[in-house]
CSV table of N, CA and C in Angstrom, one decimal:
chain,number,residue,atom,x,y,z
A,1116,MET,N,71.0,104.8,71.9
A,1116,MET,CA,71.9,103.9,72.5
A,1116,MET,C,71.2,103.3,73.7
A,1117,ILE,N,71.3,102.0,73.8
A,1117,ILE,CA,70.7,101.2,75.0
A,1117,ILE,C,71.8,101.0,75.9
A,1118,LEU,N,71.6,101.4,77.2
A,1118,LEU,CA,72.7,101.3,78.2
A,1118,LEU,C,72.3,100.2,79.2
A,1119,ASP,N,73.2,99.4,79.6
A,1119,ASP,CA,73.0,98.5,80.7
A,1119,ASP,C,73.5,99.1,82.0
A,1120,LYS,N,72.5,99.5,82.8
A,1120,LYS,CA,72.9,100.3,84.1
A,1120,LYS,C,73.8,99.5,84.9
A,1121,VAL,N,73.6,98.2,85.2
A,1121,VAL,CA,74.4,97.4,86.0
A,1121,VAL,C,75.8,97.3,85.5
A,1122,LYS,N,76.0,97.1,84.2
A,1122,LYS,CA,77.3,97.0,83.6
A,1122,LYS,C,78.0,98.3,83.6
A,1123,MET,N,77.3,99.4,83.4
A,1123,MET,CA,77.9,100.8,83.5
A,1123,MET,C,78.5,101.0,84.9
A,1124,LEU,N,77.7,100.7,85.9
A,1124,LEU,CA,78.1,101.0,87.3
A,1124,LEU,C,79.3,100.1,87.6
A,1125,GLU,N,79.3,98.8,87.3
A,1125,GLU,CA,80.4,97.9,87.5
A,1125,GLU,C,81.6,98.4,86.9
A,1126,TYR,N,81.5,98.9,85.6
A,1126,TYR,CA,82.7,99.4,84.9
A,1126,TYR,C,83.3,100.6,85.6
A,1127,CYS,N,82.4,101.6,86.0
A,1127,CYS,CA,82.9,102.8,86.6
A,1127,CYS,C,83.6,102.4,88.0
A,1128,ASN,N,83.0,101.6,88.7
A,1128,ASN,CA,83.5,101.3,90.1
A,1128,ASN,C,84.8,100.4,89.9
A,1129,GLU,N,84.9,99.6,88.9
A,1129,GLU,CA,86.1,98.8,88.7
A,1129,GLU,C,87.3,99.7,88.3
A,1130,PHE,N,87.1,100.6,87.3
A,1130,PHE,CA,88.2,101.4,86.9
A,1130,PHE,C,88.6,102.5,87.9
A,1131,SER,N,87.9,102.6,89.0
A,1131,SER,CA,88.2,103.6,90.0
A,1131,SER,C,89.2,103.0,91.1
A,1132,LYS,N,89.4,101.7,91.0
A,1132,LYS,CA,90.3,101.1,92.0
A,1132,LYS,C,91.7,101.6,91.8
A,1133,ASN,N,92.4,101.9,93.0
A,1133,ASN,CA,93.7,102.4,93.1
A,1133,ASN,C,93.9,103.8,92.4
A,1134,THR,N,92.9,104.6,92.6
A,1134,THR,CA,92.9,106.0,92.0
A,1134,THR,C,92.4,107.0,93.1
A,1135,LEU,N,92.4,108.2,92.7
A,1135,LEU,CA,91.9,109.2,93.6
A,1135,LEU,C,90.4,108.9,94.0
A,1136,MET,N,89.6,108.4,93.1
A,1136,MET,CA,88.2,108.1,93.4
A,1136,MET,C,88.1,107.1,94.5
A,1137,GLU,N,89.0,106.1,94.5
A,1137,GLU,CA,89.0,105.1,95.7
A,1137,GLU,C,89.5,105.8,96.9
A,1138,THR,N,90.5,106.7,96.9
A,1138,THR,CA,91.0,107.4,98.0
A,1138,THR,C,89.9,108.3,98.6
A,1139,LEU,N,89.0,108.9,97.8
A,1139,LEU,CA,87.9,109.7,98.3
A,1139,LEU,C,86.6,108.9,98.6
A,1140,ASN,N,86.7,107.6,98.4
A,1140,ASN,CA,85.6,106.7,98.6
A,1140,ASN,C,84.4,107.1,97.7
A,1141,ILE,N,84.7,107.5,96.5
A,1141,ILE,CA,83.6,107.8,95.5
A,1141,ILE,C,83.1,106.4,95.0
A,1142,GLU,N,81.8,106.3,95.0
A,1142,GLU,CA,81.1,105.1,94.5
A,1142,GLU,C,80.0,105.5,93.5
A,1143,TYR,N,80.1,104.9,92.3
A,1143,TYR,CA,79.0,105.2,91.3
A,1143,TYR,C,77.8,104.4,91.6
A,1144,ILE,N,76.6,105.0,91.6
A,1144,ILE,CA,75.4,104.4,92.2
A,1144,ILE,C,74.2,104.4,91.3
A,1145,ASP,N,74.2,105.2,90.2
A,1145,ASP,CA,73.1,105.2,89.3
A,1145,ASP,C,73.5,105.7,88.0
A,1146,ALA,N,72.8,105.3,86.9
A,1146,ALA,CA,73.2,105.6,85.6
A,1146,ALA,C,72.0,105.5,84.7
A,1147,GLY,N,72.0,106.2,83.6
A,1147,GLY,CA,70.9,106.1,82.6
A,1147,GLY,C,71.3,106.9,81.4
A,1148,GLU,N,70.3,107.1,80.5
A,1148,GLU,CA,70.5,107.8,79.2
A,1148,GLU,C,70.9,109.3,79.6
A,1149,GLY,N,72.2,109.6,79.3
A,1149,GLY,CA,72.6,111.0,79.5
A,1149,GLY,C,73.0,111.4,80.9
A,1150,PHE,N,73.0,110.5,81.9
A,1150,PHE,CA,73.4,110.9,83.2
A,1150,PHE,C,74.2,109.8,84.0
A,1151,LEU,N,74.9,110.2,85.0
A,1151,LEU,CA,75.6,109.3,85.9
A,1151,LEU,C,75.7,109.9,87.2
A,1152,VAL,N,75.5,109.1,88.3
A,1152,VAL,CA,75.5,109.6,89.7
A,1152,VAL,C,76.5,108.8,90.5
A,1153,ALA,N,77.3,109.6,91.3
A,1153,ALA,CA,78.2,109.0,92.2
A,1153,ALA,C,78.0,109.6,93.6
A,1154,LYS,N,78.4,108.9,94.6
A,1154,LYS,CA,78.3,109.5,96.0
A,1154,LYS,C,79.7,109.5,96.6
A,1155,MET,N,79.9,110.4,97.6
A,1155,MET,CA,81.1,110.5,98.3
A,1155,MET,C,80.8,110.8,99.8
A,1156,PRO,N,81.4,110.1,100.8
A,1156,PRO,CA,81.1,110.5,102.2
A,1156,PRO,C,81.8,111.8,102.5
A,1157,VAL,N,81.2,112.5,103.4
A,1157,VAL,CA,81.8,113.7,103.9
A,1157,VAL,C,82.2,113.5,105.4
A,1158,ASN,N,83.5,113.5,105.6
A,1158,ASN,CA,84.1,113.2,106.9
A,1158,ASN,C,85.4,114.0,106.9
A,1159,PRO,N,86.2,113.9,108.0
A,1159,PRO,CA,87.4,114.7,108.1
A,1159,PRO,C,88.4,114.5,107.0
A,1160,SER,N,88.4,113.3,106.3
A,1160,SER,CA,89.4,113.1,105.2
A,1160,SER,C,89.1,114.0,104.0
A,1161,VAL,N,87.9,114.6,103.9
A,1161,VAL,CA,87.7,115.5,102.8
A,1161,VAL,C,87.3,116.9,103.3
A,1162,HIS,N,87.7,117.2,104.5
A,1162,HIS,CA,87.4,118.6,105.1
A,1162,HIS,C,88.5,119.5,104.8
A,1163,GLN,N,88.2,120.8,104.8
A,1163,GLN,CA,89.2,121.9,104.8
A,1163,GLN,C,89.4,122.2,106.3
A,1164,PRO,N,90.4,123.0,106.7
A,1164,PRO,CA,90.7,123.3,108.1
A,1164,PRO,C,89.5,123.7,109.0
A,1165,MET,N,88.5,124.3,108.4
A,1165,MET,CA,87.3,124.8,109.2
A,1165,MET,C,86.3,123.7,109.5
A,1166,GLY,N,86.6,122.4,109.0
A,1166,GLY,CA,85.7,121.3,109.3
A,1166,GLY,C,84.6,121.2,108.3
A,1167,LEU,N,84.7,121.8,107.1
A,1167,LEU,CA,83.7,121.8,106.1
A,1167,LEU,C,84.2,121.0,104.9
A,1168,LEU,N,83.3,120.5,104.1
A,1168,LEU,CA,83.7,119.8,102.8
A,1168,LEU,C,84.6,120.7,102.0
A,1169,HIS,N,85.8,120.3,101.7
A,1169,HIS,CA,86.7,121.0,100.9
A,1169,HIS,C,86.2,121.2,99.4
A,1170,GLY,N,86.3,122.4,98.9
A,1170,GLY,CA,85.8,122.7,97.6
A,1170,GLY,C,86.5,121.8,96.5
A,1171,GLY,N,87.8,121.5,96.8
A,1171,GLY,CA,88.5,120.7,95.9
A,1171,GLY,C,88.0,119.2,95.8
A,1172,ALA,N,87.5,118.8,97.0
A,1172,ALA,CA,86.9,117.4,97.0
A,1172,ALA,C,85.6,117.4,96.2
A,1173,SER,N,84.8,118.5,96.3
A,1173,SER,CA,83.6,118.6,95.5
A,1173,SER,C,83.9,118.6,94.0
A,1174,VAL,N,85.0,119.3,93.7
A,1174,VAL,CA,85.4,119.4,92.3
A,1174,VAL,C,85.9,118.0,91.8
A,1175,ALA,N,86.7,117.3,92.7
A,1175,ALA,CA,87.2,116.0,92.3
A,1175,ALA,C,86.0,115.0,92.1
A,1176,LEU,N,85.0,115.1,92.9
A,1176,LEU,CA,83.8,114.3,92.7
A,1176,LEU,C,83.1,114.7,91.3
A,1177,ALA,N,83.0,115.9,91.1
A,1177,ALA,CA,82.3,116.4,89.8
A,1177,ALA,C,83.1,116.0,88.6
A,1178,GLU,N,84.4,116.1,88.6
A,1178,GLU,CA,85.2,115.8,87.4
A,1178,GLU,C,85.2,114.2,87.3
A,1179,SER,N,85.3,113.5,88.4
A,1179,SER,CA,85.3,112.1,88.3
A,1179,SER,C,84.0,111.5,87.6
A,1180,VAL,N,82.8,112.1,88.1
A,1180,VAL,CA,81.6,111.6,87.6
A,1180,VAL,C,81.4,112.0,86.1
A,1181,GLY,N,81.7,113.3,85.8
A,1181,GLY,CA,81.6,113.8,84.4
A,1181,GLY,C,82.5,113.1,83.5
A,1182,SER,N,83.7,112.8,83.9
A,1182,SER,CA,84.7,112.1,83.0
A,1182,SER,C,84.3,110.7,82.8
A,1183,ALA,N,83.8,110.0,83.8
A,1183,ALA,CA,83.4,108.6,83.7
A,1183,ALA,C,82.2,108.6,82.8
A,1184,ALA,N,81.3,109.5,82.9
A,1184,ALA,CA,80.1,109.5,82.0
A,1184,ALA,C,80.4,109.6,80.5
A,1185,SER,N,81.4,110.4,80.2
A,1185,SER,CA,81.8,110.5,78.8
A,1185,SER,C,82.2,109.2,78.2
A,1186,HIS,N,82.7,108.3,79.0
A,1186,HIS,CA,83.1,107.0,78.5
A,1186,HIS,C,82.0,106.2,77.8
A,1187,PHE,N,80.8,106.5,78.2
A,1187,PHE,CA,79.7,105.8,77.6
A,1187,PHE,C,79.3,106.3,76.2
A,1188,PHE,N,79.9,107.3,75.8
A,1188,PHE,CA,79.7,107.9,74.4
A,1188,PHE,C,80.8,107.7,73.5
A,1189,ILE,N,81.8,106.9,73.9
A,1189,ILE,CA,83.0,106.7,73.0
A,1189,ILE,C,83.3,105.2,72.8
A,1190,ASN,N,84.1,105.0,71.9
A,1190,ASN,CA,84.6,103.6,71.7
A,1190,ASN,C,85.9,103.5,72.4
A,1191,ASP,N,85.9,102.9,73.6
A,1191,ASP,CA,87.1,102.9,74.5
A,1191,ASP,C,88.3,102.1,74.0
A,1192,LYS,N,88.1,101.4,72.9
A,1192,LYS,CA,89.2,100.7,72.3
A,1192,LYS,C,90.0,101.6,71.5
A,1193,GLU,N,89.4,102.7,70.9
A,1193,GLU,CA,90.0,103.6,70.0
A,1193,GLU,C,90.1,105.0,70.5
A,1194,GLN,N,89.3,105.3,71.5
A,1194,GLN,CA,89.3,106.7,72.0
A,1194,GLN,C,89.5,106.8,73.5
A,1195,GLU,N,89.9,108.0,74.0
A,1195,GLU,CA,90.0,108.2,75.4
A,1195,GLU,C,89.5,109.6,75.7
A,1196,VAL,N,89.2,109.9,77.0
A,1196,VAL,CA,88.6,111.2,77.4
A,1196,VAL,C,89.6,111.9,78.3
A,1197,ARG,N,89.7,113.2,78.1
A,1197,ARG,CA,90.5,114.1,78.9
A,1197,ARG,C,89.6,115.3,79.3
A,1198,GLY,N,89.6,115.6,80.6
A,1198,GLY,CA,88.9,116.8,81.1
A,1198,GLY,C,89.8,118.0,80.7
A,1199,ILE,N,89.2,119.0,80.1
A,1199,ILE,CA,90.1,120.1,79.7
A,1199,ILE,C,89.7,121.4,80.4
A,1200,GLU,N,88.5,121.5,81.0
A,1200,GLU,CA,88.1,122.6,81.8
A,1200,GLU,C,87.0,122.3,82.7
A,1201,ILE,N,87.1,122.8,84.0
A,1201,ILE,CA,86.1,122.6,84.9
A,1201,ILE,C,85.9,123.9,85.7
A,1202,SER,N,84.7,124.2,86.0
A,1202,SER,CA,84.4,125.4,86.9
A,1202,SER,C,83.4,124.9,87.9
A,1203,ALA,N,83.4,125.6,89.0
A,1203,ALA,CA,82.6,125.2,90.1
A,1203,ALA,C,82.1,126.5,90.9
A,1204,ASN,N,80.9,126.5,91.3
A,1204,ASN,CA,80.3,127.5,92.2
A,1204,ASN,C,79.9,126.7,93.4
A,1205,HIS,N,80.5,127.0,94.6
A,1205,HIS,CA,80.2,126.4,95.8
A,1205,HIS,C,79.1,127.2,96.5
A,1206,LEU,N,77.9,126.6,96.7
A,1206,LEU,CA,76.8,127.4,97.2
A,1206,LEU,C,76.4,127.2,98.6
A,1207,LYS,N,76.7,126.0,99.2
A,1207,LYS,CA,76.3,125.7,100.5
A,1207,LYS,C,77.4,124.8,101.1
A,1208,SER,N,77.6,124.8,102.4
A,1208,SER,CA,78.6,124.0,103.1
A,1208,SER,C,78.0,122.8,103.7
A,1209,ILE,N,78.8,121.8,104.0
A,1209,ILE,CA,78.3,120.6,104.7
A,1209,ILE,C,79.5,120.1,105.5
A,1210,ARG,N,79.2,119.5,106.7
A,1210,ARG,CA,80.2,119.0,107.6
A,1210,ARG,C,80.3,117.5,107.6
A,1211,GLU,N,79.2,116.9,107.4
A,1211,GLU,CA,79.1,115.4,107.5
A,1211,GLU,C,78.0,114.9,106.7
A,1212,GLY,N,78.0,113.6,106.4
A,1212,GLY,CA,77.0,112.9,105.7
A,1212,GLY,C,77.5,112.4,104.3
A,1213,VAL,N,76.7,112.6,103.3
A,1213,VAL,CA,77.1,112.1,102.0
A,1213,VAL,C,76.7,113.2,101.0
A,1214,VAL,N,77.6,113.3,100.0
A,1214,VAL,CA,77.2,114.2,98.8
A,1214,VAL,C,77.1,113.3,97.6
A,1215,TYR,N,76.3,113.8,96.7
A,1215,TYR,CA,76.0,113.1,95.4
A,1215,TYR,C,76.4,114.0,94.3
A,1216,GLY,N,77.1,113.4,93.3
A,1216,GLY,CA,77.4,114.2,92.1
A,1216,GLY,C,76.6,113.6,91.0
A,1217,THR,N,75.8,114.4,90.3
A,1217,THR,CA,75.0,113.9,89.2
A,1217,THR,C,75.4,114.7,88.0
A,1218,ALA,N,76.0,113.9,87.0
A,1218,ALA,CA,76.4,114.5,85.8
A,1218,ALA,C,75.3,114.3,84.7
A,1219,ARG,N,75.0,115.4,84.0
A,1219,ARG,CA,74.0,115.4,82.9
A,1219,ARG,C,74.6,116.0,81.7
A,1220,ILE,N,74.5,115.3,80.6
A,1220,ILE,CA,75.1,115.8,79.4
A,1220,ILE,C,74.4,117.0,78.9
A,1221,ILE,N,75.1,118.1,78.5
A,1221,ILE,CA,74.6,119.3,78.0
A,1221,ILE,C,74.8,119.3,76.4
A,1222,HIS,N,76.0,118.9,76.0
A,1222,HIS,CA,76.4,118.8,74.6
A,1222,HIS,C,77.3,117.6,74.4
A,1223,LYS,N,76.8,116.8,73.4
A,1223,LYS,CA,77.6,115.6,73.1
A,1223,LYS,C,78.0,115.7,71.6
A,1224,GLY,N,79.2,116.2,71.5
A,1224,GLY,CA,79.8,116.4,70.1
A,1224,GLY,C,80.7,115.2,69.8
A,1225,ARG,N,81.3,115.2,68.6
A,1225,ARG,CA,82.2,114.2,68.2
A,1225,ARG,C,83.5,114.3,69.0
A,1226,THR,N,84.0,115.5,69.3
A,1226,THR,CA,85.2,115.6,70.0
A,1226,THR,C,85.1,116.4,71.3
A,1227,LEU,N,84.0,116.9,71.7
A,1227,LEU,CA,83.8,117.6,72.9
A,1227,LEU,C,82.5,117.2,73.6
A,1228,HIS,N,82.6,117.0,74.9
A,1228,HIS,CA,81.4,116.7,75.7
A,1228,HIS,C,81.3,117.8,76.8
A,1229,LEU,N,80.1,118.4,77.0
A,1229,LEU,CA,79.9,119.4,78.0
A,1229,LEU,C,78.9,118.8,79.0
A,1230,TRP,N,79.3,118.8,80.3
A,1230,TRP,CA,78.5,118.2,81.4
A,1230,TRP,C,78.2,119.3,82.4
A,1231,GLU,N,77.0,119.2,83.0
A,1231,GLU,CA,76.6,119.9,84.2
A,1231,GLU,C,76.6,118.9,85.3
A,1232,ILE,N,77.3,119.2,86.4
A,1232,ILE,CA,77.3,118.3,87.5
A,1232,ILE,C,76.8,119.0,88.7
A,1233,LYS,N,75.8,118.5,89.3
A,1233,LYS,CA,75.2,119.1,90.5
A,1233,LYS,C,75.7,118.2,91.7
A,1234,VAL,N,76.3,118.8,92.7
A,1234,VAL,CA,76.7,118.2,93.9
A,1234,VAL,C,75.7,118.5,94.9
A,1235,THR,N,75.0,117.5,95.5
A,1235,THR,CA,73.9,117.8,96.4
A,1235,THR,C,74.1,117.0,97.7
A,1236,ASP,N,73.5,117.4,98.8
A,1236,ASP,CA,73.5,116.6,100.0
A,1236,ASP,C,72.4,115.6,100.0
A,1237,GLU,N,72.2,114.9,101.1
A,1237,GLU,CA,71.2,113.8,101.3
A,1237,GLU,C,69.8,114.3,101.2
A,1238,ALA,N,69.6,115.6,101.5
A,1238,ALA,CA,68.3,116.2,101.4
A,1238,ALA,C,68.0,116.8,100.1
A,1239,GLY,N,69.0,116.8,99.1
A,1239,GLY,CA,68.8,117.3,97.8
A,1239,GLY,C,69.2,118.8,97.7
A,1240,ASN,N,69.8,119.3,98.8
A,1240,ASN,CA,70.2,120.7,98.7
A,1240,ASN,C,71.5,120.8,97.8
A,1241,LEU,N,71.5,121.9,97.0
A,1241,LEU,CA,72.6,122.1,96.1
A,1241,LEU,C,73.8,122.6,96.8
A,1242,ILE,N,74.9,121.8,96.8
A,1242,ILE,CA,76.2,122.2,97.5
A,1242,ILE,C,77.1,122.9,96.5
A,1243,SER,N,77.2,122.3,95.3
A,1243,SER,CA,78.1,123.0,94.3
A,1243,SER,C,77.5,122.7,92.9
A,1244,LEU,N,77.7,123.6,92.0
A,1244,LEU,CA,77.2,123.5,90.6
A,1244,LEU,C,78.5,123.6,89.8
A,1245,CYS,N,78.7,122.6,89.0
A,1245,CYS,CA,80.0,122.5,88.2
A,1245,CYS,C,79.7,122.3,86.7
A,1246,LYS,N,80.6,122.7,85.9
A,1246,LYS,CA,80.5,122.5,84.5
A,1246,LYS,C,81.9,122.0,84.1
A,1247,LEU,N,81.8,120.9,83.3
A,1247,LEU,CA,83.0,120.2,82.9
A,1247,LEU,C,83.0,120.0,81.4
A,1248,THR,N,84.1,120.3,80.7
A,1248,THR,CA,84.3,120.1,79.3
A,1248,THR,C,85.3,119.0,79.2
A,1249,ASN,N,85.0,117.9,78.4
A,1249,ASN,CA,85.8,116.8,78.1
A,1249,ASN,C,86.2,116.8,76.6
A,1250,MET,N,87.4,116.5,76.3
A,1250,MET,CA,87.8,116.3,75.0
A,1250,MET,C,87.9,114.8,74.7
A,1251,VAL,N,87.5,114.4,73.5
A,1251,VAL,CA,87.6,113.0,73.1
A,1251,VAL,C,88.8,112.9,72.1
A,1252,LEU,N,89.7,112.1,72.5
A,1252,LEU,CA,91.0,111.9,71.7
A,1252,LEU,C,91.1,110.5,71.1
A,1253,THR,N,91.7,110.4,70.0
A,1253,THR,CA,92.0,109.1,69.4
A,1253,THR,C,93.2,108.5,70.2
A,1254,LYS,N,93.1,107.3,70.6
A,1254,LYS,CA,94.3,106.7,71.3
A,1254,LYS,C,95.4,106.5,70.4
A,1255,GLU,N,96.6,106.7,70.9
A,1255,GLU,CA,97.8,106.5,70.1
A,1255,GLU,C,98.0,105.0,70.0
A,1256,LYS,N,98.4,104.6,68.8
A,1256,LYS,CA,98.7,103.2,68.5
A,1256,LYS,C,100.0,102.8,69.1
A,1257,LYS,N,100.1,101.7,69.8
A,1257,LYS,CA,101.3,101.3,70.5
A,1257,LYS,C,102.1,100.3,69.7
């Protein structure tokens, strides 16, 4: 499959408008064969009470980038993607800056996609390691 990186990123950033991704200021910034990268600023709007990046915000970034990446393996006129399981290990904390979520395909089946998403800081330190399973469904005819 030949992918147009510019079109992929435009597509992802466009469908994020008026969603949680826009609320969290998630921006898709890089794409290629089998991977997608998004960034999210770390500031008080995504902190937990101790002033650190909230684990839920990290997971929201991970699920957003992994789910968006699955769209490049489906026919979006006939199919849709649903995240059915996500797990996360939070390994390091961060108070400010930017985190990056990089989703890489582990398994690309006909009905299931398995993604590994690494959430890293600007220095490349691993903040969270996530695993996302997406189900590919046939769209209901309207």
